[in-house]
Amino acid sequence: MREIEIKQGHDASSYFWIMPAKVRFGDMITDDDVECQYDSEISIEEGYIECFLEYFFLKYFDRTLTCNKNRHDGCMYLSERFGKAEFEWNLEHNFFTYEQITRMLSEIEWAAHTLETDIENPFLEPIKEGFSIFYMTERNSEDYKAGVTDTASLKRNIAVVTDFYRRFVRHMRDMMSNNPDFDIISVMGP
């Protein structure tokens, strides 16, 4: 079975970086106002984020959270959207409270279980919408060669996704448990 990689530490390639953070609040929050716990960082390739985690990150991203509304990387072009928080894909912190992450992880666990037991459950549709067989199989597999992401190919390969979800949940819970002095998770894209 293929395993979706979750790397310990920082990979500077096309990876999302997820780690505990502390934010010094102000009218404008720049990178200098963010203390990251790099020792606990994990990296996940952006294609896997897009296929399997984007739904959850978008759902649980809080536009009203002060550290999201006031974040700014100092670039001139960002000044036009300053204060209009959206989940940012490239090189900008997306902040989640530990509480938000805990709720998200519970939903991911539910999704993993339901994908295994009731893959056609209509509540899974928005989660499965981003799934791609190309990220679930090896290049030499028949499903990869066919290039079709349908219920049958998902059923044959869903263990890859559910294993990834469970390992992600475990990493995130360990990350928060091992860093009780932090209260925010930063998710930053490549």
PDB file of C-alpha atoms in Angstrom:
ATOM      1  CA  MET A   1       0.000   0.000   0.000  1.00  0.00           C
ATOM      2  CA  ARG A   2       1.199   3.452  -0.831  1.00  0.00           C
ATOM      3  CA  GLU A   3       1.853   5.752   2.134  1.00  0.00           C
ATOM      4  CA  ILE A   4       1.311   9.494   1.949  1.00  0.00           C
ATOM      5  CA  GLU A   5       4.368  11.042   3.517  1.00  0.00           C
ATOM      6  CA  ILE A   6       4.255  13.291   6.554  1.00  0.00           C
ATOM      7  CA  LYS A   7       7.800  14.556   7.062  1.00  0.00           C
ATOM      8  CA  GLN A   8       9.136  15.487  10.460  1.00  0.00           C
ATOM      9  CA  GLY A   9      10.800  18.885  10.214  1.00  0.00           C
ATOM     10  CA  HIS A  10      11.003  21.408   7.413  1.00  0.00           C
ATOM     11  CA  ASP A  11      11.074  20.616   3.697  1.00  0.00           C
ATOM     12  CA  ALA A  12      11.575  23.762   1.644  1.00  0.00           C
ATOM     13  CA  SER A  13      10.260  22.277  -1.572  1.00  0.00           C
ATOM     14  CA  SER A  14       6.551  22.295  -2.508  1.00  0.00           C
ATOM     15  CA  TYR A  15       5.448  21.504   1.030  1.00  0.00           C
ATOM     16  CA  PHE A  16       3.068  22.984   3.557  1.00  0.00           C
ATOM     17  CA  TRP A  17       4.628  23.568   6.969  1.00  0.00           C
ATOM     18  CA  ILE A  18       2.555  22.955  10.076  1.00  0.00           C
ATOM     19  CA  MET A  19       3.795  23.849  13.556  1.00  0.00           C
ATOM     20  CA  PRO A  20       2.862  25.352  16.914  1.00  0.00           C
ATOM     21  CA  ALA A  21       3.177  29.120  17.129  1.00  0.00           C
ATOM     22  CA  LYS A  22       2.781  32.047  19.480  1.00  0.00           C
ATOM     23  CA  VAL A  23       1.632  35.375  18.094  1.00  0.00           C
ATOM     24  CA  ARG A  24       2.434  38.788  19.518  1.00  0.00           C
ATOM     25  CA  PHE A  25      -0.800  40.631  18.789  1.00  0.00           C
ATOM     26  CA  GLY A  26      -0.862  44.100  17.287  1.00  0.00           C
ATOM     27  CA  ASP A  27      -2.516  46.149  14.579  1.00  0.00           C
ATOM     28  CA  MET A  28      -0.269  44.485  12.018  1.00  0.00           C
ATOM     29  CA  ILE A  29       1.220  41.041  12.576  1.00  0.00           C
ATOM     30  CA  THR A  30       4.365  40.287  10.583  1.00  0.00           C
ATOM     31  CA  ASP A  31       6.707  37.293  10.656  1.00  0.00           C
ATOM     32  CA  ASP A  32       8.683  39.081  13.385  1.00  0.00           C
ATOM     33  CA  ASP A  33       5.597  38.793  15.631  1.00  0.00           C
ATOM     34  CA  VAL A  34       5.340  35.019  15.216  1.00  0.00           C
ATOM     35  CA  GLU A  35       7.360  32.588  17.321  1.00  0.00           C
ATOM     36  CA  CYS A  36       7.299  29.126  15.752  1.00  0.00           C
ATOM     37  CA  GLN A  37       8.211  25.851  17.421  1.00  0.00           C
ATOM     38  CA  TYR A  38      10.301  24.428  14.580  1.00  0.00           C
ATOM     39  CA  ASP A  39      11.297  21.341  16.590  1.00  0.00           C
ATOM     40  CA  SER A  40       7.697  20.104  16.248  1.00  0.00           C
ATOM     41  CA  GLU A  41       7.162  21.090  12.600  1.00  0.00           C
ATOM     42  CA  ILE A  42       5.792  18.673  10.021  1.00  0.00           C
ATOM     43  CA  SER A  43       5.822  19.096   6.243  1.00  0.00           C
ATOM     44  CA  ILE A  44       3.227  17.724   3.804  1.00  0.00           C
ATOM     45  CA  GLU A  45       3.479  18.053   0.022  1.00  0.00           C
ATOM     46  CA  GLU A  46       0.984  20.592  -1.303  1.00  0.00           C
ATOM     47  CA  GLY A  47      -0.714  18.091  -3.644  1.00  0.00           C
ATOM     48  CA  TYR A  48      -1.699  15.984  -0.646  1.00  0.00           C
ATOM     49  CA  ILE A  49      -2.940  19.090   1.156  1.00  0.00           C
ATOM     50  CA  GLU A  50      -5.019  20.047  -1.875  1.00  0.00           C
ATOM     51  CA  CYS A  51      -6.512  16.567  -2.289  1.00  0.00           C
ATOM     52  CA  PHE A  52      -7.079  15.490   1.274  1.00  0.00           C
ATOM     53  CA  LEU A  53      -6.806  18.373   3.761  1.00  0.00           C
ATOM     54  CA  GLU A  54      -7.802  21.564   1.953  1.00  0.00           C
ATOM     55  CA  TYR A  55     -11.493  20.961   2.694  1.00  0.00           C
ATOM     56  CA  PHE A  56     -10.759  20.856   6.441  1.00  0.00           C
ATOM     57  CA  PHE A  57      -8.364  23.805   6.477  1.00  0.00           C
ATOM     58  CA  LEU A  58     -10.851  25.982   4.598  1.00  0.00           C
ATOM     59  CA  LYS A  59     -13.744  24.880   6.795  1.00  0.00           C
ATOM     60  CA  TYR A  60     -11.935  25.560  10.074  1.00  0.00           C
ATOM     61  CA  PHE A  61     -10.053  28.709   9.046  1.00  0.00           C
ATOM     62  CA  ASP A  62     -11.448  31.584  11.122  1.00  0.00           C
ATOM     63  CA  ARG A  63     -11.421  34.874   9.208  1.00  0.00           C
ATOM     64  CA  THR A  64     -12.413  36.722  12.383  1.00  0.00           C
ATOM     65  CA  LEU A  65      -9.447  35.482  14.426  1.00  0.00           C
ATOM     66  CA  THR A  66      -7.381  38.585  15.178  1.00  0.00           C
ATOM     67  CA  CYS A  67      -4.082  36.966  14.213  1.00  0.00           C
ATOM     68  CA  ASN A  68      -5.554  36.035  10.803  1.00  0.00           C
ATOM     69  CA  LYS A  69      -7.165  39.452  10.208  1.00  0.00           C
ATOM     70  CA  ASN A  70      -4.041  41.387  11.174  1.00  0.00           C
ATOM     71  CA  ARG A  71      -1.367  39.254   9.515  1.00  0.00           C
ATOM     72  CA  HIS A  72       0.761  40.972   6.937  1.00  0.00           C
ATOM     73  CA  ASP A  73       3.994  39.956   5.268  1.00  0.00           C
ATOM     74  CA  GLY A  74       5.064  43.527   4.494  1.00  0.00           C
ATOM     75  CA  CYS A  75       4.607  43.321   0.724  1.00  0.00           C
ATOM     76  CA  MET A  76       2.965  46.308  -0.909  1.00  0.00           C
ATOM     77  CA  TYR A  77       0.452  44.275  -2.910  1.00  0.00           C
ATOM     78  CA  LEU A  78      -0.931  42.732   0.276  1.00  0.00           C
ATOM     79  CA  SER A  79      -1.847  46.127   1.706  1.00  0.00           C
ATOM     80  CA  GLU A  80      -4.963  46.168  -0.504  1.00  0.00           C
ATOM     81  CA  ARG A  81      -6.337  43.079   1.189  1.00  0.00           C
ATOM     82  CA  PHE A  82      -5.000  43.784   4.701  1.00  0.00           C
ATOM     83  CA  GLY A  83      -7.732  42.973   7.217  1.00  0.00           C
ATOM     84  CA  LYS A  84      -9.584  40.728   4.722  1.00  0.00           C
ATOM     85  CA  ALA A  85      -8.497  37.347   6.002  1.00  0.00           C
ATOM     86  CA  GLU A  86      -8.628  34.376   3.651  1.00  0.00           C
ATOM     87  CA  PHE A  87      -6.775  31.082   3.795  1.00  0.00           C
ATOM     88  CA  GLU A  88      -3.552  31.869   1.948  1.00  0.00           C
ATOM     89  CA  TRP A  89      -1.801  29.200  -0.077  1.00  0.00           C
ATOM     90  CA  ASN A  90       1.659  30.747  -0.453  1.00  0.00           C
ATOM     91  CA  LEU A  91       4.191  31.734   2.213  1.00  0.00           C
ATOM     92  CA  GLU A  92       1.804  33.256   4.698  1.00  0.00           C
ATOM     93  CA  HIS A  93       0.788  32.001   8.125  1.00  0.00           C
ATOM     94  CA  ASN A  94      -2.737  30.645   8.416  1.00  0.00           C
ATOM     95  CA  PHE A  95      -3.478  30.507  12.128  1.00  0.00           C
ATOM     96  CA  PHE A  96      -5.728  28.029  13.910  1.00  0.00           C
ATOM     97  CA  THR A  97      -6.327  27.822  17.643  1.00  0.00           C
ATOM     98  CA  TYR A  98      -5.683  24.521  19.365  1.00  0.00           C
ATOM     99  CA  GLU A  99      -9.448  24.336  19.946  1.00  0.00           C
ATOM    100  CA  GLN A 100     -10.168  24.720  16.211  1.00  0.00           C
ATOM    101  CA  ILE A 101      -7.574  22.082  15.377  1.00  0.00           C
ATOM    102  CA  THR A 102      -9.054  19.717  17.965  1.00  0.00           C
ATOM    103  CA  ARG A 103     -12.512  20.044  16.374  1.00  0.00           C
ATOM    104  CA  MET A 104     -11.011  19.583  12.914  1.00  0.00           C
ATOM    105  CA  LEU A 105      -9.168  16.428  14.007  1.00  0.00           C
ATOM    106  CA  SER A 106     -12.398  14.952  15.361  1.00  0.00           C
ATOM    107  CA  GLU A 107     -14.048  15.509  11.986  1.00  0.00           C
ATOM    108  CA  ILE A 108     -11.063  13.962  10.188  1.00  0.00           C
ATOM    109  CA  GLU A 109     -11.358  10.881  12.416  1.00  0.00           C
ATOM    110  CA  TRP A 110     -15.062  10.684  11.613  1.00  0.00           C
ATOM    111  CA  ALA A 111     -14.266  10.998   7.899  1.00  0.00           C
ATOM    112  CA  ALA A 112     -11.654   8.220   8.048  1.00  0.00           C
ATOM    113  CA  HIS A 113     -14.068   5.858   9.775  1.00  0.00           C
ATOM    114  CA  THR A 114     -16.955   6.725   7.448  1.00  0.00           C
ATOM    115  CA  LEU A 115     -14.789   6.387   4.329  1.00  0.00           C
ATOM    116  CA  GLU A 116     -14.048   2.821   5.416  1.00  0.00           C
ATOM    117  CA  THR A 117     -17.580   1.878   6.447  1.00  0.00           C
ATOM    118  CA  ASP A 118     -19.922   3.980   4.280  1.00  0.00           C
ATOM    119  CA  ILE A 119     -17.926   5.554   1.440  1.00  0.00           C
ATOM    120  CA  GLU A 120     -21.101   6.620  -0.371  1.00  0.00           C
ATOM    121  CA  ASN A 121     -22.401   8.599   2.625  1.00  0.00           C
ATOM    122  CA  PRO A 122     -23.590  11.948   1.188  1.00  0.00           C
ATOM    123  CA  PHE A 123     -21.888  13.866   4.029  1.00  0.00           C
ATOM    124  CA  LEU A 124     -18.545  12.746   2.575  1.00  0.00           C
ATOM    125  CA  GLU A 125     -19.166  14.331  -0.832  1.00  0.00           C
ATOM    126  CA  PRO A 126     -17.481  17.700  -0.096  1.00  0.00           C
ATOM    127  CA  ILE A 127     -14.516  15.878   1.459  1.00  0.00           C
ATOM    128  CA  LYS A 128     -14.112  13.450  -1.474  1.00  0.00           C
ATOM    129  CA  GLU A 129     -14.531  16.249  -4.026  1.00  0.00           C
ATOM    130  CA  GLY A 130     -10.795  16.977  -4.016  1.00  0.00           C
ATOM    131  CA  PHE A 131      -9.628  13.353  -4.034  1.00  0.00           C
ATOM    132  CA  SER A 132      -7.457  12.326  -6.964  1.00  0.00           C
ATOM    133  CA  ILE A 133      -6.528   8.749  -7.766  1.00  0.00           C
ATOM    134  CA  PHE A 134      -3.122  10.060  -8.884  1.00  0.00           C
ATOM    135  CA  TYR A 135      -2.304  10.921  -5.248  1.00  0.00           C
ATOM    136  CA  MET A 136      -3.649   7.628  -3.920  1.00  0.00           C
ATOM    137  CA  THR A 137      -1.881   5.076  -6.107  1.00  0.00           C
ATOM    138  CA  GLU A 138       1.502   4.181  -7.548  1.00  0.00           C
ATOM    139  CA  ARG A 139       2.168   5.078 -11.187  1.00  0.00           C
ATOM    140  CA  ASN A 140       2.222   1.437 -12.266  1.00  0.00           C
ATOM    141  CA  SER A 141      -1.199   0.604 -10.770  1.00  0.00           C
ATOM    142  CA  GLU A 142      -4.183  -0.054 -13.010  1.00  0.00           C
ATOM    143  CA  ASP A 143      -6.198   2.706 -11.294  1.00  0.00           C
ATOM    144  CA  TYR A 144      -3.429   5.259 -11.906  1.00  0.00           C
ATOM    145  CA  LYS A 145      -3.160   4.225 -15.567  1.00  0.00           C
ATOM    146  CA  ALA A 146      -6.949   4.476 -15.972  1.00  0.00           C
ATOM    147  CA  GLY A 147      -6.850   7.937 -14.392  1.00  0.00           C
ATOM    148  CA  VAL A 148     -10.427   7.788 -13.134  1.00  0.00           C
ATOM    149  CA  THR A 149     -11.383   8.841  -9.614  1.00  0.00           C
ATOM    150  CA  ASP A 150     -14.740   7.175  -9.115  1.00  0.00           C
ATOM    151  CA  THR A 151     -16.415   5.223  -6.321  1.00  0.00           C
ATOM    152  CA  ALA A 152     -14.903   1.914  -7.435  1.00  0.00           C
ATOM    153  CA  SER A 153     -11.319   3.226  -7.581  1.00  0.00           C
ATOM    154  CA  LEU A 154     -11.795   5.066  -4.280  1.00  0.00           C
ATOM    155  CA  LYS A 155     -13.031   1.869  -2.613  1.00  0.00           C
ATOM    156  CA  ARG A 156      -9.976  -0.030  -3.848  1.00  0.00           C
ATOM    157  CA  ASN A 157      -7.551   2.630  -2.581  1.00  0.00           C
ATOM    158  CA  ILE A 158      -9.280   4.358   0.341  1.00  0.00           C
ATOM    159  CA  ALA A 159      -6.949   2.757   2.902  1.00  0.00           C
ATOM    160  CA  VAL A 160      -4.218   5.116   1.655  1.00  0.00           C
ATOM    161  CA  VAL A 161      -6.343   8.128   2.617  1.00  0.00           C
ATOM    162  CA  THR A 162      -7.644   6.754   5.916  1.00  0.00           C
ATOM    163  CA  ASP A 163      -4.124   5.789   6.987  1.00  0.00           C
ATOM    164  CA  PHE A 164      -2.930   9.320   6.124  1.00  0.00           C
ATOM    165  CA  TYR A 165      -5.807  10.879   8.053  1.00  0.00           C
ATOM    166  CA  ARG A 166      -5.093   8.801  11.146  1.00  0.00           C
ATOM    167  CA  ARG A 167      -1.357   9.522  11.064  1.00  0.00           C
ATOM    168  CA  PHE A 168      -2.050  13.240  10.542  1.00  0.00           C
ATOM    169  CA  VAL A 169      -4.410  13.272  13.535  1.00  0.00           C
ATOM    170  CA  ARG A 170      -1.792  11.499  15.664  1.00  0.00           C
ATOM    171  CA  HIS A 171       0.954  13.946  14.605  1.00  0.00           C
ATOM    172  CA  MET A 172      -1.236  16.956  15.329  1.00  0.00           C
ATOM    173  CA  ARG A 173      -2.393  15.695  18.731  1.00  0.00           C
ATOM    174  CA  ASP A 174       1.197  14.896  19.700  1.00  0.00           C
ATOM    175  CA  MET A 175       2.290  18.325  18.458  1.00  0.00           C
ATOM    176  CA  MET A 176      -0.247  20.127  20.640  1.00  0.00           C
ATOM    177  CA  SER A 177       0.312  17.843  23.641  1.00  0.00           C
ATOM    178  CA  ASN A 178       4.086  18.315  23.466  1.00  0.00           C
ATOM    179  CA  ASN A 179       3.743  22.108  23.218  1.00  0.00           C
ATOM    180  CA  PRO A 180       1.258  23.176  25.905  1.00  0.00           C
ATOM    181  CA  ASP A 181       2.900  26.628  26.160  1.00  0.00           C
ATOM    182  CA  PHE A 182       1.787  27.369  22.597  1.00  0.00           C
ATOM    183  CA  ASP A 183      -1.850  27.984  21.665  1.00  0.00           C
ATOM    184  CA  ILE A 184      -1.847  28.448  17.897  1.00  0.00           C
ATOM    185  CA  ILE A 185      -1.023  26.188  14.952  1.00  0.00           C
ATOM    186  CA  SER A 186       0.496  27.839  11.897  1.00  0.00           C
ATOM    187  CA  VAL A 187      -0.199  26.287   8.505  1.00  0.00           C
ATOM    188  CA  MET A 188       1.932  27.850   5.777  1.00  0.00           C
ATOM    189  CA  GLY A 189       2.040  26.879   2.137  1.00  0.00           C
ATOM    190  CA  PRO A 190       5.066  26.842  -0.153  1.00  0.00           C
TER     191      PRO A 190
END
